[in-house]
Coordinates of C-alpha atoms in Angstrom, one line a residue:
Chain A
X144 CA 13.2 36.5 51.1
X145 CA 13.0 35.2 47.4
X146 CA 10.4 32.6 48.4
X147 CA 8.5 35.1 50.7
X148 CA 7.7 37.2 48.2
X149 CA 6.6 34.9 45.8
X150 CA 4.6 33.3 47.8
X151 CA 2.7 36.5 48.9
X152 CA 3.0 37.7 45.6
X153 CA 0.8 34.5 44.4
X154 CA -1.0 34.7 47.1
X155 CA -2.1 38.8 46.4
X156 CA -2.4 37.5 42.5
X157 CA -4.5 34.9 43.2
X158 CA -6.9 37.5 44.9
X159 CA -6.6 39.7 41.8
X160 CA -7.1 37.1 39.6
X161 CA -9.9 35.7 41.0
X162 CA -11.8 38.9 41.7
X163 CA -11.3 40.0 38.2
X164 CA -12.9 37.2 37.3
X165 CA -15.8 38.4 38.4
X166 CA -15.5 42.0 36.9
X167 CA -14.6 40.6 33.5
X168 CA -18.1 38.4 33.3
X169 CA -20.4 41.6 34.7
X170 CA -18.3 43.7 32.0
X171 CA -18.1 41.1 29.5
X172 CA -21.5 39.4 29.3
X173 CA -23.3 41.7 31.1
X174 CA -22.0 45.2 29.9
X175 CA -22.5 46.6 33.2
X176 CA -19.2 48.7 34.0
X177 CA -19.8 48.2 38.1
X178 CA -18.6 51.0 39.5
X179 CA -19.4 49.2 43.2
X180 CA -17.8 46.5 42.4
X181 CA -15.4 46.4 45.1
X182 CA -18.1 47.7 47.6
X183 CA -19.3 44.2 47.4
X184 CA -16.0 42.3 47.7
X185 CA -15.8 44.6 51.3
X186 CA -19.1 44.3 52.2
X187 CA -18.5 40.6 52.5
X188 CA -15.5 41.4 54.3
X189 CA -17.3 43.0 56.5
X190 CA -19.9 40.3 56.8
X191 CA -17.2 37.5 57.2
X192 CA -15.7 39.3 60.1
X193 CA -19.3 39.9 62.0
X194 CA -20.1 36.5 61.9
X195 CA -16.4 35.5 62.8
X196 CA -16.6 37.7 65.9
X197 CA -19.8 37.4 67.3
X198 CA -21.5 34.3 65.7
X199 CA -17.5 32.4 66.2
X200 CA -18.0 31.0 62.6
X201 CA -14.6 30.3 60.6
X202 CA -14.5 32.6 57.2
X203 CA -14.4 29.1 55.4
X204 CA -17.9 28.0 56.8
X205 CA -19.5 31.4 56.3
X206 CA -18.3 31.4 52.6
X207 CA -21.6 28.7 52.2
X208 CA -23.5 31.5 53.4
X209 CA -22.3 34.5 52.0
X210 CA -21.3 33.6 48.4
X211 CA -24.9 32.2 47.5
X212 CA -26.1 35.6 49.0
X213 CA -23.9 37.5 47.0
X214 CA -25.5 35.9 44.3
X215 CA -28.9 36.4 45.5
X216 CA -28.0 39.9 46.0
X217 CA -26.5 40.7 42.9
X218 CA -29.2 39.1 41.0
X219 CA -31.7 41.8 42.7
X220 CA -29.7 44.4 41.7
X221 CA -29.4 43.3 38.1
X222 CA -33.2 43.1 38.1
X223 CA -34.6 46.2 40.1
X224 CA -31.9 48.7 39.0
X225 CA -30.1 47.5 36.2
X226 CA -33.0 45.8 34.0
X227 CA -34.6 49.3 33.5
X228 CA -31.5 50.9 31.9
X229 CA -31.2 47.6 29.7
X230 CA -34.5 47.6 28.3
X231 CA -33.6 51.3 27.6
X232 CA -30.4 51.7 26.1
X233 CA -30.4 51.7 21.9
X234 CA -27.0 50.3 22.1
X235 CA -23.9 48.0 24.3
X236 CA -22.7 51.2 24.4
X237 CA -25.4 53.7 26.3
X238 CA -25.8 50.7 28.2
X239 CA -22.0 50.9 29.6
X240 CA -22.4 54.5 30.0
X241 CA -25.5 54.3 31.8
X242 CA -24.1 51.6 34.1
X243 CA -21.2 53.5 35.0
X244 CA -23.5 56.1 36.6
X245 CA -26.1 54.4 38.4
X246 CA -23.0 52.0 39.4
X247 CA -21.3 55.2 40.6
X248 CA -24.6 56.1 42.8
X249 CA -24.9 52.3 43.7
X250 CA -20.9 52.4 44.9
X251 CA -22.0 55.2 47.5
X252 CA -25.1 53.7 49.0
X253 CA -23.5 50.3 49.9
X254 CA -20.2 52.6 51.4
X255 CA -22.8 54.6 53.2
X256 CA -24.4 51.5 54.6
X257 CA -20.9 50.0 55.5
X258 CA -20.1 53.3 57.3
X259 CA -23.4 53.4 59.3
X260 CA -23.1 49.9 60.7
X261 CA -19.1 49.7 60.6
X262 CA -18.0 52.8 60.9
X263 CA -14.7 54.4 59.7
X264 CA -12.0 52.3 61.0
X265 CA -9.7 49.9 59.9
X266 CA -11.0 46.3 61.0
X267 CA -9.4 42.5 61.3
X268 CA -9.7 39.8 62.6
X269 CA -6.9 37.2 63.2
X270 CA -7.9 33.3 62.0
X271 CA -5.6 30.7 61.4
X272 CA -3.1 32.9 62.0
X273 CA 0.1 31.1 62.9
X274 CA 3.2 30.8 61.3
X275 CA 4.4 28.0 58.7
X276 CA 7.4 27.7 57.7
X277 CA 7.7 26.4 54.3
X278 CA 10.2 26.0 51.3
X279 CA 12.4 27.8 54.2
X280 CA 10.3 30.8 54.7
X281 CA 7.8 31.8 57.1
X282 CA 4.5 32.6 56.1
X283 CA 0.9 32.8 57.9
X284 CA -1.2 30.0 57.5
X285 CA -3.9 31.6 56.3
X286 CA -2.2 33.5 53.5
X287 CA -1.4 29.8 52.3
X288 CA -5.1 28.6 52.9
X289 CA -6.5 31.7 50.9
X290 CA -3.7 30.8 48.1
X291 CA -5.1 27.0 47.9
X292 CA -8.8 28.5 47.6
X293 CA -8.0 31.5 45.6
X294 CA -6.6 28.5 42.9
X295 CA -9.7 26.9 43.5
X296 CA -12.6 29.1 43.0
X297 CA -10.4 30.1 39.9
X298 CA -10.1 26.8 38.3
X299 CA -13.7 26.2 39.0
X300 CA -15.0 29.6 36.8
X301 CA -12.4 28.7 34.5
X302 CA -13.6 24.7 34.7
X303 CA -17.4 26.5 33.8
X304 CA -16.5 28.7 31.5
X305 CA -14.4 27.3 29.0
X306 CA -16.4 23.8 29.7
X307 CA -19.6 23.5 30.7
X308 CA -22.7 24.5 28.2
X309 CA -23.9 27.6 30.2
X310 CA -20.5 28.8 30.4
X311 CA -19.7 28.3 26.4
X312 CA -23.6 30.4 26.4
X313 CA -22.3 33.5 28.6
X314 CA -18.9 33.5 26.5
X315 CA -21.0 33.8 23.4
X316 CA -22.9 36.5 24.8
X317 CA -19.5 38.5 25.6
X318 CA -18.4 38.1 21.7
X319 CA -21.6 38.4 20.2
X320 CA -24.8 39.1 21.7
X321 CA -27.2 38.9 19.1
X322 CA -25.4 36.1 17.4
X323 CA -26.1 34.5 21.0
X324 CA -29.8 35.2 20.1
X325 CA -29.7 33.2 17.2
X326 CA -28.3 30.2 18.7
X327 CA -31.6 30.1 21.0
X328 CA -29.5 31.7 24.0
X329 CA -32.0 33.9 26.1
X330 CA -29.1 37.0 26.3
X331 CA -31.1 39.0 29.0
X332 CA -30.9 35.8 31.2
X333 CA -27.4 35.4 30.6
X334 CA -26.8 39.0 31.1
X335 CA -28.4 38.1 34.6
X336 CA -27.1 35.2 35.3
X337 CA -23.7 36.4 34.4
X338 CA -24.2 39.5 36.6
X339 CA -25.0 37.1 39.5
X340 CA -22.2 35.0 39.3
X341 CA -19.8 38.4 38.9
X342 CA -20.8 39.1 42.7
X343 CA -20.8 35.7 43.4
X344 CA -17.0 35.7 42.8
X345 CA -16.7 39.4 44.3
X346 CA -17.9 38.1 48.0
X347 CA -15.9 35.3 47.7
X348 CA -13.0 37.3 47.1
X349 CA -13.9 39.9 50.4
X350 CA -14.5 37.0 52.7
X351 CA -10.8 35.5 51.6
X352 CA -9.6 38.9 51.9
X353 CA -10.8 39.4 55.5
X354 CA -8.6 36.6 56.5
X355 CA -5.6 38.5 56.1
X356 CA -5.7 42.2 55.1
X357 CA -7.3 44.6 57.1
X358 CA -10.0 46.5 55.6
X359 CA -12.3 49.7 56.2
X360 CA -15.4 50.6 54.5
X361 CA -13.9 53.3 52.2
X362 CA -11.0 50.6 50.5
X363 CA -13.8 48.9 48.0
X364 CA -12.6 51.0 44.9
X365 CA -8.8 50.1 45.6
X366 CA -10.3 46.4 44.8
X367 CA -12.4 48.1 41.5
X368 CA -9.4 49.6 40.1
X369 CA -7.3 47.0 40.6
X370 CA -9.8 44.4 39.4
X371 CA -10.1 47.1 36.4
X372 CA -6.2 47.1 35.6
X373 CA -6.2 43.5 35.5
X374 CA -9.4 42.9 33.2
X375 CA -8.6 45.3 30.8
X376 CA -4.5 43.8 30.6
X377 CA -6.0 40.3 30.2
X378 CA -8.4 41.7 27.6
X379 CA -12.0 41.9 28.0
X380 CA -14.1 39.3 28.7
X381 CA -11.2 37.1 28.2
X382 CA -11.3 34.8 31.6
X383 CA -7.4 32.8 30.5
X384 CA -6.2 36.9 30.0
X385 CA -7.5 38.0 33.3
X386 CA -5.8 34.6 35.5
X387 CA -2.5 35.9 33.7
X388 CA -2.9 39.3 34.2
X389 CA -4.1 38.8 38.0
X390 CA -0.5 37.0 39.3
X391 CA 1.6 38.4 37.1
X392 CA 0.2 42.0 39.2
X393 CA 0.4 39.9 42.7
X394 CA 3.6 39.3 42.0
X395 CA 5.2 42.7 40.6
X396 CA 3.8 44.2 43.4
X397 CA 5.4 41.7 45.4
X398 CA 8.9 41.6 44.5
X399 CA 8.6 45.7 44.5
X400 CA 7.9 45.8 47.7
X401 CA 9.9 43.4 48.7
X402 CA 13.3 44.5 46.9
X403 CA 12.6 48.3 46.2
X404 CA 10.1 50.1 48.0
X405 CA 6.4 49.2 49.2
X406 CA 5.4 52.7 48.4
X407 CA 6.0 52.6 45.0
X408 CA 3.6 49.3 44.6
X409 CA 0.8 51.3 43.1
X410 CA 3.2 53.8 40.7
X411 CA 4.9 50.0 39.1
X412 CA 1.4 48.6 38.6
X413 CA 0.4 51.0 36.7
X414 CA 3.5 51.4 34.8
X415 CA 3.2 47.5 34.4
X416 CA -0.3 48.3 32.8
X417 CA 0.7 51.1 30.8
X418 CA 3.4 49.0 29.2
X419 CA 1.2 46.2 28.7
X420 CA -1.3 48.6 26.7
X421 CA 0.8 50.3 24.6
X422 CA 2.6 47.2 23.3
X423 CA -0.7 45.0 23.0
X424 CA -4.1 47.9 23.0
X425 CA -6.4 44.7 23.1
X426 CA -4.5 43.2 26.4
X427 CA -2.4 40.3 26.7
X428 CA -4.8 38.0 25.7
X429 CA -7.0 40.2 23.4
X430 CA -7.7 40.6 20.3
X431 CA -7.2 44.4 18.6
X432 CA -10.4 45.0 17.2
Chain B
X101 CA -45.3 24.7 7.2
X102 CA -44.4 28.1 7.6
X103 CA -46.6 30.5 7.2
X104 CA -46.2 34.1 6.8
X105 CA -49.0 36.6 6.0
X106 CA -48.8 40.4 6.3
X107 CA -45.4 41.1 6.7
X108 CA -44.7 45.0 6.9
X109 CA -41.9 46.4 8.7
X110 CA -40.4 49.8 9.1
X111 CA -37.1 50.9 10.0
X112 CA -38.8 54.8 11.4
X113 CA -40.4 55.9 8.3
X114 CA -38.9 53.9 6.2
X115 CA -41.5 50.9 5.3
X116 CA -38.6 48.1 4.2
X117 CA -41.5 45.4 3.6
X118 CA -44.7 46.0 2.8
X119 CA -47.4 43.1 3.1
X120 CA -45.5 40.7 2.5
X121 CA -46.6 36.6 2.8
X122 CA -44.8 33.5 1.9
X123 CA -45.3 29.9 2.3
X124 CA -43.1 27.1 2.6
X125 CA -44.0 23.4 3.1
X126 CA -41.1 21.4 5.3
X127 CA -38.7 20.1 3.2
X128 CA -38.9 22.4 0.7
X129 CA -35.8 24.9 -0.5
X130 CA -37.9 28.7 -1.2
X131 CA -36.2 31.2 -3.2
X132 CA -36.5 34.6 -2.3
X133 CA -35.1 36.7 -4.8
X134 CA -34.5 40.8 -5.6
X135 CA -32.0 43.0 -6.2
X136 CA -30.0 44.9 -3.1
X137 CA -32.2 46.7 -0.9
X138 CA -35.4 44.9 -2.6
X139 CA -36.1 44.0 1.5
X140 CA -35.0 40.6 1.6
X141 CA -32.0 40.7 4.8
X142 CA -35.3 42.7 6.5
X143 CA -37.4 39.6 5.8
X144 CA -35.4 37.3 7.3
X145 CA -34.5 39.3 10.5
X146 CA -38.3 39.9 10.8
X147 CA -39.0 36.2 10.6
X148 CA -36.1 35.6 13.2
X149 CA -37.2 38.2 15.3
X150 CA -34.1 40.8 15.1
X151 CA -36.0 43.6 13.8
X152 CA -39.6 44.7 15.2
X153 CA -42.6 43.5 12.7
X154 CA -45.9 45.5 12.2
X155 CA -49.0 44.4 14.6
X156 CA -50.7 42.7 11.4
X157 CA -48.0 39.9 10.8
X158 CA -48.5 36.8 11.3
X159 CA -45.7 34.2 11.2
X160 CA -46.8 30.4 12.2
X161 CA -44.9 27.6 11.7
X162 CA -46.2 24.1 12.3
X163 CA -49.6 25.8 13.1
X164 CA -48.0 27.9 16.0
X165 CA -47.9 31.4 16.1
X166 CA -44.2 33.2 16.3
X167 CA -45.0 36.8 15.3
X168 CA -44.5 38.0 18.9
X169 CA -41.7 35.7 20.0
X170 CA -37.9 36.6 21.0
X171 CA -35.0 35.5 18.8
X172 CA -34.2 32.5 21.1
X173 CA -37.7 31.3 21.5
X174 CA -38.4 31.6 17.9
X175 CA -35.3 29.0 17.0
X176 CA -36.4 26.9 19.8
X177 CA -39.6 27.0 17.9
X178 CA -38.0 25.7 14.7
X179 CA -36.4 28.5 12.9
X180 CA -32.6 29.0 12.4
X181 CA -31.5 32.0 10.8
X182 CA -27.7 32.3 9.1
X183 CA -27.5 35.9 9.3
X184 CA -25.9 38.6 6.4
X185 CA -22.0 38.2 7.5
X186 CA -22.2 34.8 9.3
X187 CA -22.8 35.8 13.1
X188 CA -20.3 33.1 14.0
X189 CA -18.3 33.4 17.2
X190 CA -14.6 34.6 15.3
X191 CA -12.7 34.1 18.9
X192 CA -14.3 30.6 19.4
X193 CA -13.2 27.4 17.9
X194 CA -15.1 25.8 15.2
X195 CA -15.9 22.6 17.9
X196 CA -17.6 25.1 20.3
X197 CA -19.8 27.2 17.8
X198 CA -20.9 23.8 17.1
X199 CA -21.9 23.3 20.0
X200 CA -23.9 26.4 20.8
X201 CA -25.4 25.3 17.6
X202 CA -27.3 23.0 19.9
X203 CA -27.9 25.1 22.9
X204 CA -31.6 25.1 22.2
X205 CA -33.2 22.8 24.0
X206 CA -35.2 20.7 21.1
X207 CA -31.8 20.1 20.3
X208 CA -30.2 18.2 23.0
X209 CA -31.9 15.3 22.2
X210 CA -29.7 13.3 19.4
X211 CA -27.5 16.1 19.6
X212 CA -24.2 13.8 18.9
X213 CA -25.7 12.3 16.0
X214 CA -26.8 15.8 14.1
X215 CA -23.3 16.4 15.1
X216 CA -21.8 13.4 13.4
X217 CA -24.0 14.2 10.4
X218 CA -22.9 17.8 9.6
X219 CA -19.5 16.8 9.8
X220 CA -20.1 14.3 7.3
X221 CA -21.7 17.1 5.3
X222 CA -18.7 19.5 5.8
X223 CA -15.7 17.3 6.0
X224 CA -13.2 20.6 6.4
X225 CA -15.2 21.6 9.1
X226 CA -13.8 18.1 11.1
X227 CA -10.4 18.7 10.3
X228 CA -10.8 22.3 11.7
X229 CA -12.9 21.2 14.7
X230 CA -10.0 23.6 17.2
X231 CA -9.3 26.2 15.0
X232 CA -11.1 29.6 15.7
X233 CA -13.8 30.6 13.7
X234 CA -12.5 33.7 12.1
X235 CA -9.4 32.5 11.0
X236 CA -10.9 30.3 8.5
X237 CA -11.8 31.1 4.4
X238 CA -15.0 32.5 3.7
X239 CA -16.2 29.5 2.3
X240 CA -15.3 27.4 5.9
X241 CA -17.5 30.1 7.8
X242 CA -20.7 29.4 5.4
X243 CA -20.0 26.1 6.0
X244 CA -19.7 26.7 9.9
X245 CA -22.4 29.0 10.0
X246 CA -24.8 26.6 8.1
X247 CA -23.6 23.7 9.9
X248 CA -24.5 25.7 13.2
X249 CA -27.9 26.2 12.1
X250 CA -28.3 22.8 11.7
X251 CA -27.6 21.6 15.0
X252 CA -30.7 23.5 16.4
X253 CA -32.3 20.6 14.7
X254 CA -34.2 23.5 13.1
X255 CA -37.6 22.7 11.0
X256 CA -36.6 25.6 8.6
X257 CA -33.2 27.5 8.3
X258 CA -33.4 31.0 6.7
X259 CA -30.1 31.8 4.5
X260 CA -29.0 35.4 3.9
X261 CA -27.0 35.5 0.5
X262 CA -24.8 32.1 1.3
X263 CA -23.2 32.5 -2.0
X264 CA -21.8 36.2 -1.4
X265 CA -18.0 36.5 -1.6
X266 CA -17.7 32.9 -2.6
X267 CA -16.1 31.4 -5.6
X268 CA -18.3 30.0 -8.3
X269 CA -16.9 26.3 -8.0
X270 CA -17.5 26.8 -3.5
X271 CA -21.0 28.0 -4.5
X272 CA -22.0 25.0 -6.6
X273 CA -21.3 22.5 -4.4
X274 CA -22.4 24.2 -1.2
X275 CA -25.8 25.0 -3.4
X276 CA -25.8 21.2 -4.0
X277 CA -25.4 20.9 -0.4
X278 CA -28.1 22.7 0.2
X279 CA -30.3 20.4 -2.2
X280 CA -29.5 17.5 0.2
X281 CA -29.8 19.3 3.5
X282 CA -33.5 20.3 2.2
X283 CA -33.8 16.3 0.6
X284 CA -33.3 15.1 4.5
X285 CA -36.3 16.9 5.4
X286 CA -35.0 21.0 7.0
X287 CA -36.7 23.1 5.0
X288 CA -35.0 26.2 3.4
X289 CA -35.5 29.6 3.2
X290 CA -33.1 31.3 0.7
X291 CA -32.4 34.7 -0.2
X292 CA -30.4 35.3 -3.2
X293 CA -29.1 37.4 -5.4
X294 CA -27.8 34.4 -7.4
X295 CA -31.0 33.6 -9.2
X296 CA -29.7 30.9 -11.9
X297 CA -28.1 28.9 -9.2
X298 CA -31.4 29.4 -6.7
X299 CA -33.9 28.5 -9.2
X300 CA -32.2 25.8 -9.9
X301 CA -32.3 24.0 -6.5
X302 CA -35.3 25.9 -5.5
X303 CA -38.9 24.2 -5.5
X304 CA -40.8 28.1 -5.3
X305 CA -39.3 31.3 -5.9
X306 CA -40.9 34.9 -4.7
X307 CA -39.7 37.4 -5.9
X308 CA -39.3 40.9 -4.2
X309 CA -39.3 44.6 -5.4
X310 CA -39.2 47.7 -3.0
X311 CA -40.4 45.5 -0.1
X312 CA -43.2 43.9 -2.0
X313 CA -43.9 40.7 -3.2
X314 CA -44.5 41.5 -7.0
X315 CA -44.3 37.3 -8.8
X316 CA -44.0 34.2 -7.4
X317 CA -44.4 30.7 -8.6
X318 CA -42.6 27.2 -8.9
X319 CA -39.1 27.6 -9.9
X320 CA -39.5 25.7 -13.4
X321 CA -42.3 28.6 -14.2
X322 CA -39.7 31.5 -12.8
X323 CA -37.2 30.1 -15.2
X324 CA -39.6 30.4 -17.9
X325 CA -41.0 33.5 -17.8
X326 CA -39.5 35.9 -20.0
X327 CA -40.1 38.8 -18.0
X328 CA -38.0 36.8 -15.1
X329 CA -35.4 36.0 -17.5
X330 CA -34.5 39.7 -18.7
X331 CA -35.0 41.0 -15.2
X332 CA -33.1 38.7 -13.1
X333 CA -31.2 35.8 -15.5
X334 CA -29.9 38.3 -18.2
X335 CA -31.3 36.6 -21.2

């Protein structure tokens, strides 16, 4: 039981982490708070499973598809409806509050359009989905297989972020955007780009989601909060602080599940995330400003 | 050269320069010098594009114009500003401010020499290469801050007060730093309140009053003015 729910509890924190990922480099970098957020990471659920069902293809194919039009996607919307506000907002600030609305409008027309096509009910689909036993526990196989790309879609953003040039670039832009400016960094393109790559990661997340949760069209803003929680314990824009913040929440929820009740998952986490805040404001990895 | 003619910018109605035009041949260290508020951080952040400059201004540089250019194009045409307060990254390590230093891309070319070359310049800065940027002295994050400047392999850098908050004996030899910095060919663009110490590494000096340009001249004939020496050297 020990090993079970560790296991899932990585495997759920992997998820977390990797989806918050993308939050933390809209928020960060971009200063868009993204309300819809989590309508994206479903809405590629949702396209994962239609091409699963009818079009047979395995959620691991379709990810070649539907992560570089996640991108494509969110780069539209961070250039019809978001570049207005950011040419108009005097400050980082007005630009997070005017996010959070238009978001908030955003979060409804892509739940509507799930709803429409979808409908209302809860929806899975069963891949891979046959038992292993491992380190003397049983687990599904594609909990393990979501685990093993979960660590490695993570290790890649972390690989170009802390790493690679561009990634250095976008980080600037989270600490300092107009010192970005001075070190010839075009901030409006990495505010895109940044945006981009945040719904990049979101879709990957849905379509590894698919594989083993099941999922209707009104769950996205479970996946904001919780993507939420865990940026703001890591610390903003802090990409080490929001790997942490994701397993070590996969894994309380785990165990309390496991060991004490699974309905009192979502009262611990955010008791887990209280606690966190009032010991360190700036989150675990932040720095109190 | 960098050429600057008709320099007027407001902050709503407040006009913070006022017609202002400098000139400054490569290689050459140009004082700008005034008491607070005379408009001098506003000249800079005009020239590197932070703040919005009247529809009269002209800025070239090299014989291209840069009035109308954003902050990043204007240091990928040659201009590096060390703002008021630094503008380092404090939660990055010294190493990687370095690097962004040379995000631009006239500056990828060579970019491990310039890199080798400031570090001779700033030894600390080597032994500090992990350590984040705001945990170091004041004197480290000039040094940082110039040092990142430099790796845009800039033709001009534009220094905001690189003296303030710094010991006499750190300003000295990071002034005589900036002597050799401007002897290997970058030109400088310094604003001061530290006349003595400017004029004396300076080539020209301007000096500015309530946004305008009111003297100017080489720094030997600044130093001899009398009216220069009660106003700004104390004499």
């Amino acid at each position: 039981m020990l090993t079970n729910a560790i296991l899932s509890g990585l495997t759920m924190g992997g998820m977390y982490a990797l989806v918050a990922m993308g939050l933390t480099l809209q928020y960060g970098v971009s200063r868009i708070m993204n309300l819809a957020y989590g309508e994206f990471v479903i809405a590629a659920s949702f396209v994962a499973f239609l091409l699963f069902t009818s079009g047979g293809l395995s959620p691991l194919v379709s990810l070649l598809i539907i992560v570089p039009a996640g991108f494509a996607v969110s780069y539209l919307v961070y250039g019809i409806l978001l570049t207005p506000l950011v040419r108009r907002a005097r400050s980082r600030e007005a630009l997070e509050a005017d996010s959070i609305l238009s978001t908030f409008g955003l979060l409804f027309i892509v739940q509507g359009l799930m709803l429409v096509f979808f409908g209302g009910n809860y929806t899975s689909y069963s891949y891979f989905n046959t038992p292993v036993q491992i380190l003397g526990t049983t687990i599904a196989a594609n909990r393990l297989v979501v685990l093993g790309f979960a660590v490695l879609f993570g290790a890649a953003c972390y690989f170009f972020l802390m790493r690679t040039r561009t990634g250095v670039a976008l980080r600037a832009v989270a600490v300092d955007p107009i010192a970005a400016g001075l070190v010839a960094v075009d901030v409006r393109w990495a505010a895109a780009l940044a945006f981009a790559l945040g719904g990049a990661i979101a879709v990957t997340g849905g379509v590894l989601v698919s594989m083993f949760l099941t999922f209707n069209a009104n769950i996205g803003v479970v996946f904001t909060m919780k993507a939420l929680i865990v940026v703001i314990m890591g610390g903003v824009g802090n990409v080490a602080g929001a790997l942490a913040a994701g397993i070590i929440l996969g894994l309380v929820e785990s165990f309390v599940a496991t060991f004490v009740d699974p309905g009192l998952t979502i009262a611990v986490t955010y008791a887990v995330f209280l606690a966190v805040l009032l010991v360190r404001p700036g989150g675990l990895f932040g720095t109190a400003k | 050269m960098l050429e600057v003619s008709a320099l007027s910018v407001a902050y709503g109605k407040h006009q913070a320069l006022r017609d202002v035009s400098i000139v400054a041949a490569p290689g050459e260290i140009v004082a700008i010098l005034g008491s607070n508020g005379a408009g001098k951080s506003s000249l800079l952040k005009a020239l590197a594009g932070l703040v919005p400059k009247s529809r009269e201004t002209s800025v070239t540089l090299g014989g291209k114009d840069i009035s109308r250019l954003r902050p990043h194009e204007i240091v990928e045409a040659g201009l590096a500003l060390v703002p008021e307060g630094r503008g380092l990254f404090g939660d990055l390590s010294v190493a990687e401010n370095l690097q962004l230093g040379a995000f631009a891309k006239r500056a990828r070319q060579g970019e491990a020499d310039r890199l080798a070359r400031v570090l001779d310049m700033f030894p600390r800065l080597k032994e500090r290469r992990a350590q984040m940027a705001r945990t170091m002295s004041g004197g480290e994050q000039q040094m940082l801050a110039i040092g990142r400047a430099l790796m845009s392999s800039p033709d001009f850098v534009l220094l905001d007060e690189p003296s303030l908050g710094l010991a006499p004996v750190v300003t000295q030899s990071l002034f005589s730093i900036l002597g050799d910095i401007a002897a290997a060919g970058t030109g400088i663009i310094l604003v001061e309140q530290n006349t003595r110490a400017s004029l004396r590494i300076a080539q020209h000096a301007y000096l500015l009053e309530n946004g305008r340009i009111v003297g100017q001249g080489t720094a030997a004939e600044l130093s001899a003015d009398p009216a220069v020496q009660r106003a700004y050297l104390g004499l």
